[in-house]
Amino acid sequence: MNKFRIGFGYDVHQLRKGCDFWLGGIKLPHSKGAVGHSDADVLIHVICDALLGAANLRDIGYHFSDQDPEYKGIDSKILLAKVMKMIRAKGYEIGNLDTTICLQLPKVNPHIDRMKNCLAEVMAIVEDDISIKATTTEKLGFVGKQDGVSAYCTALIYKND
């Protein structure tokens, strides 16, 4: 019998000139980048939170505190690999991920295939199990004013008992 669990993740990062912009494990060319304790990859952060939540393992901040100097500037792909070890230690595998990035600029669609390839490699899953969508907020709010980026993720995990 399969046991299925669903998790949800949401995150926001401020955008600032002079910072690198990491999204989905790849560096995007842009005049602004996300600000955070780690590399501020909002897409990876929501994936981590959704997976941790689905496995009832709390959240990304619990495991990788922004008060811990060990995680200062860390590549979020390292955090995602650690999360994968945690959920697999509980006997879970990924069914699929459905993500949405909210960002006015730069346009995300040209980079989605590279993001999916990178994430699939880190998680050791097939690209077809990762959905990445992008939307703007029609120039409304902090996303529309290009002051920030947000993302959402729903994750389905399963255990074969």
mmCIF file of C-alpha atoms in Angstrom:
data_model
loop_
_atom_site.group_PDB
_atom_site.id
_atom_site.type_symbol
_atom_site.label_atom_id
_atom_site.label_comp_id
_atom_site.label_asym_id
_atom_site.label_seq_id
_atom_site.Cartn_x
_atom_site.Cartn_y
_atom_site.Cartn_z
ATOM 1 C CA MET A 1 0.000 0.000 0.000
ATOM 2 C CA ASN A 2 1.267 3.481 -0.871
ATOM 3 C CA LYS A 3 1.130 6.273 1.662
ATOM 4 C CA PHE A 4 0.864 9.732 0.089
ATOM 5 C CA ARG A 5 1.551 13.075 1.761
ATOM 6 C CA ILE A 6 1.278 16.626 0.480
ATOM 7 C CA GLY A 7 3.383 19.615 1.537
ATOM 8 C CA PHE A 8 3.259 23.303 0.728
ATOM 9 C CA GLY A 9 5.994 25.938 0.635
ATOM 10 C CA TYR A 10 5.971 29.736 0.306
ATOM 11 C CA ASP A 11 8.877 32.170 0.442
ATOM 12 C CA VAL A 12 9.737 35.787 -0.362
ATOM 13 C CA HIS A 13 13.075 37.496 -0.878
ATOM 14 C CA GLN A 14 13.899 41.134 -1.384
ATOM 15 C CA LEU A 15 15.651 42.085 -4.637
ATOM 16 C CA ARG A 16 18.640 44.413 -4.528
ATOM 17 C CA LYS A 17 21.145 45.755 -7.050
ATOM 18 C CA GLY A 18 24.602 44.246 -6.808
ATOM 19 C CA CYS A 19 23.460 40.794 -5.656
ATOM 20 C CA ASP A 20 23.638 37.606 -7.711
ATOM 21 C CA PHE A 21 20.258 36.223 -8.709
ATOM 22 C CA TRP A 22 20.028 32.477 -8.091
ATOM 23 C CA LEU A 23 16.776 30.807 -9.036
ATOM 24 C CA GLY A 24 16.141 27.083 -9.356
ATOM 25 C CA GLY A 25 19.820 26.345 -8.844
ATOM 26 C CA ILE A 26 21.047 28.486 -11.730
ATOM 27 C CA LYS A 27 22.358 32.046 -11.860
ATOM 28 C CA LEU A 28 20.151 34.366 -13.895
ATOM 29 C CA PRO A 29 21.512 37.455 -15.617
ATOM 30 C CA HIS A 30 19.814 40.473 -14.047
ATOM 31 C CA SER A 31 20.673 43.850 -12.556
ATOM 32 C CA LYS A 32 19.208 42.785 -9.204
ATOM 33 C CA GLY A 33 19.503 39.663 -7.105
ATOM 34 C CA ALA A 34 17.738 38.170 -4.120
ATOM 35 C CA VAL A 35 18.898 39.025 -0.603
ATOM 36 C CA GLY A 36 19.174 36.371 2.094
ATOM 37 C CA HIS A 37 21.399 34.556 4.561
ATOM 38 C CA SER A 38 22.119 31.836 2.005
ATOM 39 C CA ASP A 39 22.265 32.434 -1.760
ATOM 40 C CA ALA A 40 18.551 33.382 -1.436
ATOM 41 C CA ASP A 41 17.300 30.941 -4.089
ATOM 42 C CA VAL A 42 13.578 31.376 -3.422
ATOM 43 C CA LEU A 43 12.558 28.458 -5.651
ATOM 44 C CA ILE A 44 14.786 25.950 -3.883
ATOM 45 C CA HIS A 45 13.658 27.299 -0.512
ATOM 46 C CA VAL A 46 9.974 26.659 -1.269
ATOM 47 C CA ILE A 47 10.774 23.184 -2.560
ATOM 48 C CA CYS A 48 12.648 22.431 0.674
ATOM 49 C CA ASP A 49 9.754 23.732 2.782
ATOM 50 C CA ALA A 50 7.146 21.768 0.835
ATOM 51 C CA LEU A 51 9.151 18.540 1.105
ATOM 52 C CA LEU A 52 9.916 19.034 4.792
ATOM 53 C CA GLY A 53 6.270 19.829 5.502
ATOM 54 C CA ALA A 54 5.041 16.783 3.609
ATOM 55 C CA ALA A 55 7.365 14.549 5.637
ATOM 56 C CA ASN A 56 6.381 16.311 8.905
ATOM 57 C CA LEU A 57 9.949 17.532 9.409
ATOM 58 C CA ARG A 58 9.120 21.177 10.244
ATOM 59 C CA ASP A 59 10.592 23.869 7.959
ATOM 60 C CA ILE A 60 13.781 25.085 6.321
ATOM 61 C CA GLY A 61 14.486 27.655 9.060
ATOM 62 C CA TYR A 62 14.342 24.959 11.719
ATOM 63 C CA HIS A 63 17.010 22.864 10.003
ATOM 64 C CA PHE A 64 19.127 25.639 8.462
ATOM 65 C CA SER A 65 18.855 28.675 10.739
ATOM 66 C CA ASP A 66 19.677 32.100 9.348
ATOM 67 C CA GLN A 67 21.422 32.684 12.684
ATOM 68 C CA ASP A 68 23.932 29.896 11.982
ATOM 69 C CA PRO A 69 27.136 31.150 10.303
ATOM 70 C CA GLU A 70 27.562 27.700 8.715
ATOM 71 C CA TYR A 71 24.785 28.607 6.266
ATOM 72 C CA LYS A 72 25.946 32.154 5.448
ATOM 73 C CA GLY A 73 26.073 32.413 1.647
ATOM 74 C CA ILE A 74 25.546 28.648 1.215
ATOM 75 C CA ASP A 75 24.471 27.280 -2.143
ATOM 76 C CA SER A 76 20.811 26.322 -1.685
ATOM 77 C CA LYS A 77 21.389 23.190 -3.776
ATOM 78 C CA ILE A 78 23.356 21.867 -0.785
ATOM 79 C CA LEU A 79 20.341 22.494 1.454
ATOM 80 C CA LEU A 80 18.057 20.725 -1.024
ATOM 81 C CA ALA A 81 20.370 17.702 -1.127
ATOM 82 C CA LYS A 82 20.249 17.558 2.692
ATOM 83 C CA VAL A 83 16.445 17.773 2.648
ATOM 84 C CA MET A 84 16.329 14.885 0.170
ATOM 85 C CA LYS A 85 18.441 12.790 2.554
ATOM 86 C CA MET A 86 16.053 13.647 5.397
ATOM 87 C CA ILE A 87 12.888 12.651 3.559
ATOM 88 C CA ARG A 88 14.482 9.501 2.144
ATOM 89 C CA ALA A 89 15.648 8.558 5.666
ATOM 90 C CA LYS A 90 11.927 8.488 6.566
ATOM 91 C CA GLY A 91 11.249 6.226 3.570
ATOM 92 C CA TYR A 92 9.711 8.822 1.249
ATOM 93 C CA GLU A 93 10.232 9.526 -2.435
ATOM 94 C CA ILE A 94 8.954 12.411 -4.528
ATOM 95 C CA GLY A 95 5.792 11.911 -6.543
ATOM 96 C CA ASN A 96 5.918 15.365 -8.082
ATOM 97 C CA LEU A 97 6.521 19.048 -7.405
ATOM 98 C CA ASP A 98 4.387 21.900 -8.717
ATOM 99 C CA THR A 99 5.966 25.344 -8.337
ATOM 100 C CA THR A 100 5.113 28.923 -9.261
ATOM 101 C CA ILE A 101 7.575 31.816 -9.293
ATOM 102 C CA CYS A 102 6.179 35.361 -8.999
ATOM 103 C CA LEU A 103 8.609 37.771 -10.630
ATOM 104 C CA GLN A 104 8.188 40.807 -12.852
ATOM 105 C CA LEU A 105 11.688 40.696 -14.385
ATOM 106 C CA PRO A 106 13.753 38.956 -15.607
ATOM 107 C CA LYS A 107 11.521 36.668 -17.641
ATOM 108 C CA VAL A 108 11.779 33.136 -16.230
ATOM 109 C CA ASN A 109 10.401 31.020 -19.078
ATOM 110 C CA PRO A 110 13.647 30.921 -21.106
ATOM 111 C CA HIS A 111 15.418 29.389 -18.073
ATOM 112 C CA ILE A 112 12.886 26.781 -16.950
ATOM 113 C CA ASP A 113 14.448 23.820 -18.775
ATOM 114 C CA ARG A 114 17.861 24.534 -17.199
ATOM 115 C CA MET A 115 16.266 24.897 -13.756
ATOM 116 C CA LYS A 116 14.399 21.609 -14.103
ATOM 117 C CA ASN A 117 17.574 19.852 -15.229
ATOM 118 C CA CYS A 118 19.563 21.250 -12.297
ATOM 119 C CA LEU A 119 16.894 20.455 -9.700
ATOM 120 C CA ALA A 120 16.280 16.946 -11.037
ATOM 121 C CA GLU A 121 19.999 16.215 -10.767
ATOM 122 C CA VAL A 122 20.221 17.485 -7.179
ATOM 123 C CA MET A 123 17.126 15.518 -6.101
ATOM 124 C CA ALA A 124 17.926 12.418 -8.203
ATOM 125 C CA ILE A 125 14.474 12.436 -9.813
ATOM 126 C CA VAL A 126 13.271 12.783 -13.397
ATOM 127 C CA GLU A 127 12.600 16.245 -14.820
ATOM 128 C CA ASP A 128 9.032 15.253 -15.633
ATOM 129 C CA ASP A 129 8.305 15.189 -11.874
ATOM 130 C CA ILE A 130 9.102 18.914 -11.604
ATOM 131 C CA SER A 131 6.705 21.601 -12.811
ATOM 132 C CA ILE A 132 7.991 25.182 -12.824
ATOM 133 C CA LYS A 133 5.605 27.955 -13.767
ATOM 134 C CA ALA A 134 6.151 31.706 -13.719
ATOM 135 C CA THR A 135 3.860 34.688 -13.459
ATOM 136 C CA THR A 136 4.071 38.423 -12.958
ATOM 137 C CA THR A 137 1.799 40.434 -10.727
ATOM 138 C CA GLU A 138 0.897 42.855 -13.529
ATOM 139 C CA LYS A 139 3.172 45.508 -11.945
ATOM 140 C CA LEU A 140 1.252 45.371 -8.642
ATOM 141 C CA GLY A 141 2.798 45.054 -5.166
ATOM 142 C CA PHE A 142 6.425 44.373 -4.234
ATOM 143 C CA VAL A 143 6.825 41.836 -7.060
ATOM 144 C CA GLY A 144 5.376 44.202 -9.649
ATOM 145 C CA LYS A 145 7.593 47.051 -8.469
ATOM 146 C CA GLN A 146 10.587 44.685 -8.783
ATOM 147 C CA ASP A 147 11.387 44.994 -5.080
ATOM 148 C CA GLY A 148 11.023 41.262 -4.417
ATOM 149 C CA VAL A 149 10.417 37.755 -5.670
ATOM 150 C CA SER A 150 8.091 35.136 -4.226
ATOM 151 C CA ALA A 151 7.458 31.481 -4.959
ATOM 152 C CA TYR A 152 5.084 28.663 -4.074
ATOM 153 C CA CYS A 153 5.470 24.892 -4.157
ATOM 154 C CA THR A 154 3.203 21.938 -3.620
ATOM 155 C CA ALA A 155 4.957 18.599 -3.174
ATOM 156 C CA LEU A 156 3.559 15.086 -3.278
ATOM 157 C CA ILE A 157 5.669 12.448 -1.571
ATOM 158 C CA TYR A 158 4.943 8.785 -1.092
ATOM 159 C CA LYS A 159 6.112 5.793 0.877
ATOM 160 C CA ASN A 160 5.770 2.209 -0.292
ATOM 161 C CA ASP A 161 4.784 0.147 2.745
#
